CSV table of C-alpha atoms in Angstrom, one decimal:
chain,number,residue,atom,x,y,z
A,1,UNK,CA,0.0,0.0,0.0
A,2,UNK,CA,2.9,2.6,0.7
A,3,UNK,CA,4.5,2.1,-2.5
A,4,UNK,CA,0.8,3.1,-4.4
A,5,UNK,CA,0.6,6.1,-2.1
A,6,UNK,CA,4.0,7.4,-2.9
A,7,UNK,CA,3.5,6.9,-6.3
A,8,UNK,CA,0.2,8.9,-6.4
A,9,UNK,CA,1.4,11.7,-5.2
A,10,UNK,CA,3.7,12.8,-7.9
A,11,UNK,CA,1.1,11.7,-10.5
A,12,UNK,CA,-1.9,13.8,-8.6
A,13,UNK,CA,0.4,16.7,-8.4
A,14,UNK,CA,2.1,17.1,-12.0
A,15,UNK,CA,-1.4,16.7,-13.1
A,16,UNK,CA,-2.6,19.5,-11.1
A,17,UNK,CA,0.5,21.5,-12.5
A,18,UNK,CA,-0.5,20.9,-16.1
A,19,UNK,CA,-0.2,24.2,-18.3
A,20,UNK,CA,-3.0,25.9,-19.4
A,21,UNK,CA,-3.9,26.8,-22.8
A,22,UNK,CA,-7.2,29.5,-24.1
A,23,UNK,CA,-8.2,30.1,-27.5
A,24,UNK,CA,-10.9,32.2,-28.4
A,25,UNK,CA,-12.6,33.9,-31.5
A,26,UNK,CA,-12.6,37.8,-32.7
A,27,UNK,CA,-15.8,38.1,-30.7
A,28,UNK,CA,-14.4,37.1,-26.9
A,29,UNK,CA,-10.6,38.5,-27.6
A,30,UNK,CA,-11.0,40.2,-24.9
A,31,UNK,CA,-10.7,37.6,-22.2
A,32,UNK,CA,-6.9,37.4,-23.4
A,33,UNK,CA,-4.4,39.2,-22.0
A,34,UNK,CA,-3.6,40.4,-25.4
A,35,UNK,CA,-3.7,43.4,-27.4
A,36,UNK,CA,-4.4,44.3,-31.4
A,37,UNK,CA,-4.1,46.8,-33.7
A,38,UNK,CA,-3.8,47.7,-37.5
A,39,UNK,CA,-1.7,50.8,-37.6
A,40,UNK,CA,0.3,49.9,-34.0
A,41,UNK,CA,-0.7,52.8,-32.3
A,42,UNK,CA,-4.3,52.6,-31.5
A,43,UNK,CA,-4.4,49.2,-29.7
A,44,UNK,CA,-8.1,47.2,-28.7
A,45,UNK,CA,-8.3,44.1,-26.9
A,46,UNK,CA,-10.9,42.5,-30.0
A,47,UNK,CA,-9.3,41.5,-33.5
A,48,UNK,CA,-9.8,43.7,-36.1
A,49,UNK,CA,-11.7,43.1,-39.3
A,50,UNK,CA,-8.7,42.7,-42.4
A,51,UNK,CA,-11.3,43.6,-45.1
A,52,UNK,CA,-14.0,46.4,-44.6
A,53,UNK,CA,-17.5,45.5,-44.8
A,54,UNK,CA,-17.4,47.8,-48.3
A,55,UNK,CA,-15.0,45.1,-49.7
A,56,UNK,CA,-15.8,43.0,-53.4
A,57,UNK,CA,-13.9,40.3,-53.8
A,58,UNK,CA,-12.2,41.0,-57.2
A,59,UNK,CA,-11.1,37.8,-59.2
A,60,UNK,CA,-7.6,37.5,-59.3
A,61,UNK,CA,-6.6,39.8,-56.1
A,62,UNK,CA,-4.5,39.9,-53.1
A,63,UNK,CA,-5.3,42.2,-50.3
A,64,UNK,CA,-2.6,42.0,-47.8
A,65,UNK,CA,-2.9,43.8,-43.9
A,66,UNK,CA,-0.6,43.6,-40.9
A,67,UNK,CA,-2.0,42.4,-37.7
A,68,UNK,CA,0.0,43.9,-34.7
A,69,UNK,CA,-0.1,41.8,-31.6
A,70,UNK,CA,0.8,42.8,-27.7
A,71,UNK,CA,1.1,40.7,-25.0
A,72,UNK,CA,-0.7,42.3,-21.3
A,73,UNK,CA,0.2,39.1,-19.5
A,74,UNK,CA,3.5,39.3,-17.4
A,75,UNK,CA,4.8,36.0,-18.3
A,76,UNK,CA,6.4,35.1,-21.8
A,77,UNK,CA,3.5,33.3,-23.9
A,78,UNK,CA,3.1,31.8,-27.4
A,79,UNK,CA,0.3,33.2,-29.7
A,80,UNK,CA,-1.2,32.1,-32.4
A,81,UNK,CA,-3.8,33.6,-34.7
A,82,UNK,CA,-6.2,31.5,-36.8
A,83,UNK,CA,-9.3,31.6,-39.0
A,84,UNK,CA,-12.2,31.5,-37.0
A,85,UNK,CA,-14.8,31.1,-39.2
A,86,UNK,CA,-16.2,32.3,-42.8
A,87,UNK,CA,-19.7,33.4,-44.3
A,88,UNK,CA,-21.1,34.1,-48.0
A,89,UNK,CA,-24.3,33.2,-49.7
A,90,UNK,CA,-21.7,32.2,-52.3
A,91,UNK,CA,-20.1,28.7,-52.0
A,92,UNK,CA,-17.9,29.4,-55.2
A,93,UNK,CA,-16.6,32.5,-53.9
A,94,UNK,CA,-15.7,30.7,-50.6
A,95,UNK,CA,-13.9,27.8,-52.7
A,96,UNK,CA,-11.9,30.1,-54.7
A,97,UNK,CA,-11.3,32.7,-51.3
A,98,UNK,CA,-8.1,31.7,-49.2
A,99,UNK,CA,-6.3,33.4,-46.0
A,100,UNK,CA,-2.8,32.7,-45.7
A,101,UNK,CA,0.0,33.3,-43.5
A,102,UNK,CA,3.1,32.2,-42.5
A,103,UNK,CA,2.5,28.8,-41.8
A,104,UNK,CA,-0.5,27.9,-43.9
A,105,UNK,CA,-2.9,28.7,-46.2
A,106,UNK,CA,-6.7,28.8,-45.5
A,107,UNK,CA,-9.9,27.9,-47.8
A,108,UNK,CA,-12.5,29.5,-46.6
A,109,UNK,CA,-15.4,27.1,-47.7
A,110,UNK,CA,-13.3,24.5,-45.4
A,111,UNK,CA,-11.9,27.2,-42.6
A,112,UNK,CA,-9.9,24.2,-40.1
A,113,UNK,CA,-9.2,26.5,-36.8
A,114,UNK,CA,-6.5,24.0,-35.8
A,115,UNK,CA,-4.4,25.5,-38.1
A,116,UNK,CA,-2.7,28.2,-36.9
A,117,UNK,CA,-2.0,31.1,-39.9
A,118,UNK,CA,0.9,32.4,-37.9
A,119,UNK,CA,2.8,32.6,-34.5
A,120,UNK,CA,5.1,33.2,-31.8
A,121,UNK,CA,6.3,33.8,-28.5
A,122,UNK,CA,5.8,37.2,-26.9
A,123,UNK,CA,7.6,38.2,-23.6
A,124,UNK,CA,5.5,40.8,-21.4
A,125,UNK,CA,4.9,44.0,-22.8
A,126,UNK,CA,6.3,43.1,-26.3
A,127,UNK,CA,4.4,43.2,-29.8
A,128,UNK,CA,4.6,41.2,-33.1
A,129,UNK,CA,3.8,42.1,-36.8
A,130,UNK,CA,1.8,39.0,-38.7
A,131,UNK,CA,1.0,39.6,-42.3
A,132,UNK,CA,-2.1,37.9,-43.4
A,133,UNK,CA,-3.3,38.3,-47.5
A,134,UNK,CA,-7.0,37.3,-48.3
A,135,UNK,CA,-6.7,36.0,-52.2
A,136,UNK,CA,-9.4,35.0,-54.5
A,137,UNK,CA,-8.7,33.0,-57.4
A,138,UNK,CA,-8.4,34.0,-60.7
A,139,UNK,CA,-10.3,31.6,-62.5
A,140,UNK,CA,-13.9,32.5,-60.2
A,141,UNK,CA,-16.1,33.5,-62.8
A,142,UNK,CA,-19.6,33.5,-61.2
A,143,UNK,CA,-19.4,35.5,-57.7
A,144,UNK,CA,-19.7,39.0,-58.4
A,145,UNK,CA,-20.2,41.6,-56.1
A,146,UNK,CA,-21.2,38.9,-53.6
A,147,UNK,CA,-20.4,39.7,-49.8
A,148,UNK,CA,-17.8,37.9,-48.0
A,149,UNK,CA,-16.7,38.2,-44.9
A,150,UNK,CA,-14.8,35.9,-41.9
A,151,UNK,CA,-13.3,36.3,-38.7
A,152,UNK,CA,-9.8,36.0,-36.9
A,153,UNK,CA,-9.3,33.8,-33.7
A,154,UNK,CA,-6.4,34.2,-30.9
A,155,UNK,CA,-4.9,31.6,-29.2
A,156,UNK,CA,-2.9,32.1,-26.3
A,157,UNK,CA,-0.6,29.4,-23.9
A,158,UNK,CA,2.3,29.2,-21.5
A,159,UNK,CA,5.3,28.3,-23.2
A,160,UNK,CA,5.3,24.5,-22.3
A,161,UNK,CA,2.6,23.9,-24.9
A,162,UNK,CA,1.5,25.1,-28.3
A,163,UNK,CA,-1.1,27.1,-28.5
A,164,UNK,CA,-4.5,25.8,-30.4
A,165,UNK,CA,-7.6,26.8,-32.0
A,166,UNK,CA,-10.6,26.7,-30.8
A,167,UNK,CA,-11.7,23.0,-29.5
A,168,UNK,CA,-8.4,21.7,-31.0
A,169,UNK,CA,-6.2,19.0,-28.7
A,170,UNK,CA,-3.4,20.5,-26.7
A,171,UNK,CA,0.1,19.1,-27.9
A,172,UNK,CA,3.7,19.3,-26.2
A,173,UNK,CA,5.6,23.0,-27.7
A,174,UNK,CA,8.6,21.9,-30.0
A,175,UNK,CA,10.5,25.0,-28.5
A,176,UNK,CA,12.5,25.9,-25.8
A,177,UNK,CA,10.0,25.6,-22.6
A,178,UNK,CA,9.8,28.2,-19.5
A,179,UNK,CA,7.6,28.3,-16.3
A,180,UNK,CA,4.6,30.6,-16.2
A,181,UNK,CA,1.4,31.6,-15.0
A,182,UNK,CA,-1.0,30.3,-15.7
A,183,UNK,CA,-4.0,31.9,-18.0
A,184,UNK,CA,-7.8,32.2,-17.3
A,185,UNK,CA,-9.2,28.8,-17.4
A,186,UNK,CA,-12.1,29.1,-20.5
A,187,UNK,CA,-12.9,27.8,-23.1
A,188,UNK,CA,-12.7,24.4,-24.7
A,189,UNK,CA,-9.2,23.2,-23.6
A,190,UNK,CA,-9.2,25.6,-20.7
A,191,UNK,CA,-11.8,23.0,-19.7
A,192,UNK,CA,-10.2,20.0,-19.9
A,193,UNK,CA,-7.2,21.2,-18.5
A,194,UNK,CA,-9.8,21.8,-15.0
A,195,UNK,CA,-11.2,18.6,-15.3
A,196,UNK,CA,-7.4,16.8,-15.0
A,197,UNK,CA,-6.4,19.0,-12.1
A,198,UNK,CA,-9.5,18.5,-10.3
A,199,UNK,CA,-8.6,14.6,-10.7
A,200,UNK,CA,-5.6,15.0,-9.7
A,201,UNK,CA,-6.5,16.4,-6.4
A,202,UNK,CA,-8.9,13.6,-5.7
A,203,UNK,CA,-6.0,11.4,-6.5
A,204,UNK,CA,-4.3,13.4,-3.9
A,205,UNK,CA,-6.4,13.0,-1.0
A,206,UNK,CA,-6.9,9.4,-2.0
A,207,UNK,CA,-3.7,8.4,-1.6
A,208,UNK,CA,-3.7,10.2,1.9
A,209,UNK,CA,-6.6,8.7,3.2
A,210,UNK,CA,-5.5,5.0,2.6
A,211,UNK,CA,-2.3,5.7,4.6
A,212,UNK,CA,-3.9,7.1,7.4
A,213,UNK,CA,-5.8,4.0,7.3
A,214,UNK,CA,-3.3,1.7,7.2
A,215,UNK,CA,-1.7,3.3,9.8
A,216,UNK,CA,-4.8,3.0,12.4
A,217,UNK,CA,-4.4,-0.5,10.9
A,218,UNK,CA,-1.3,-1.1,11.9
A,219,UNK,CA,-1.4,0.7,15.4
A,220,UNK,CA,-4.2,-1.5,16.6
């Protein structure tokens, strides 16, 4: 029985230690310590719109903005940005309609928010440029002046993990790792990172409880 205990306790604890990870769309940006802007000078704690809602797709075009990103948090974190989602009453303009950044490319009529469109690791107090380009295809032919329009999401972890998308699994970061704070538990992973400590802990107090048992055991 003491050897289970002892080994319990490690377990219950590193689980309760796991780091947390938070993604979350344009809309809820703001329950990120993070900070964005289009121009870096006037800074908002939402993503802002790359296209106006005044844009027409235009076959065979490029349009190209820089995202600045800050970091409020007073730990070093990565960041990621993705595409959250994409809407037009057109599915040909969606097909022929990519985002794309500089570690992927994005359809938009098959928008996968586990792909991040760029990256990186931003110590407290410190911005980052991303460039992302919106193209449409050349060879769309039947979409004209149809409305498009898509948002950004923001992912945000300490430094031992990568950073996902919304709902995507955690994995280990390939980089060099640091300790941190950790971030507001919410959303998807945010979640499941709870539910392991919160095992952990029962672990915890299990293990305890069945020494002090064996002990009363042992003393009568």
């Amino acid at each position: 029985m003491h050897g289970r205990v002892l080994l319990a306790l490690p377990l219950a604890v590193a689980i309760a230690a796991a780091p947390i990870i938070v993604a979350v769309p344009a809309s809820a940006a703001t329950g990120l310590p993070l900070e964005f802007s289009l121009d870096g000078t006037s800074w908002a704690r939402t993503i802002p719109e790359l296209v106006p809602a005044s844009w027409q797709p235009v076959p065979g075009s490029i349009r190209t903005e820089t995202i600045h990103v800050r970091s409020t948090r007073d730990t070093a974190s990565r960041v990621a940005l993705y595409v959250g989602s994409a809407q037009s009453p057109s599915a040909s303009l969606l097909r022929a309609t990519s985002v794309t950044g500089r570690l992927d490319a994005i359809e938009l009529a098959a928008v996968d928010s586990c792909r991040p469109l760029d990256g990186g690791v931003l110590a407290p107090g410190e911005s980052a440029t991303f460039t992302v380009s919106v193209g449409v295809a050349a060879s769309l032919t039947d979409a004209p002046s149809t409305p498009l329009s898509f948002e950004l999401a923001a992912s945000m972890s300490d430094l031992e993990v990568e950073p996902v998308g919304p709902g995507c699994p955690a994995t280990p970061a390939t980089g060099p790792s640091a300790g941190g704070g950790g971030l507001p538990a919410t959303g998807g992973d945010g979640q499941l990172t709870a539910a392991m400590a919160a095992g952990g802990v029962a672990a915890l107090f299990l293990g305890i409880w069945a020494l002090l048992r064996r002990r009363r055991r042992d003393a009568t």
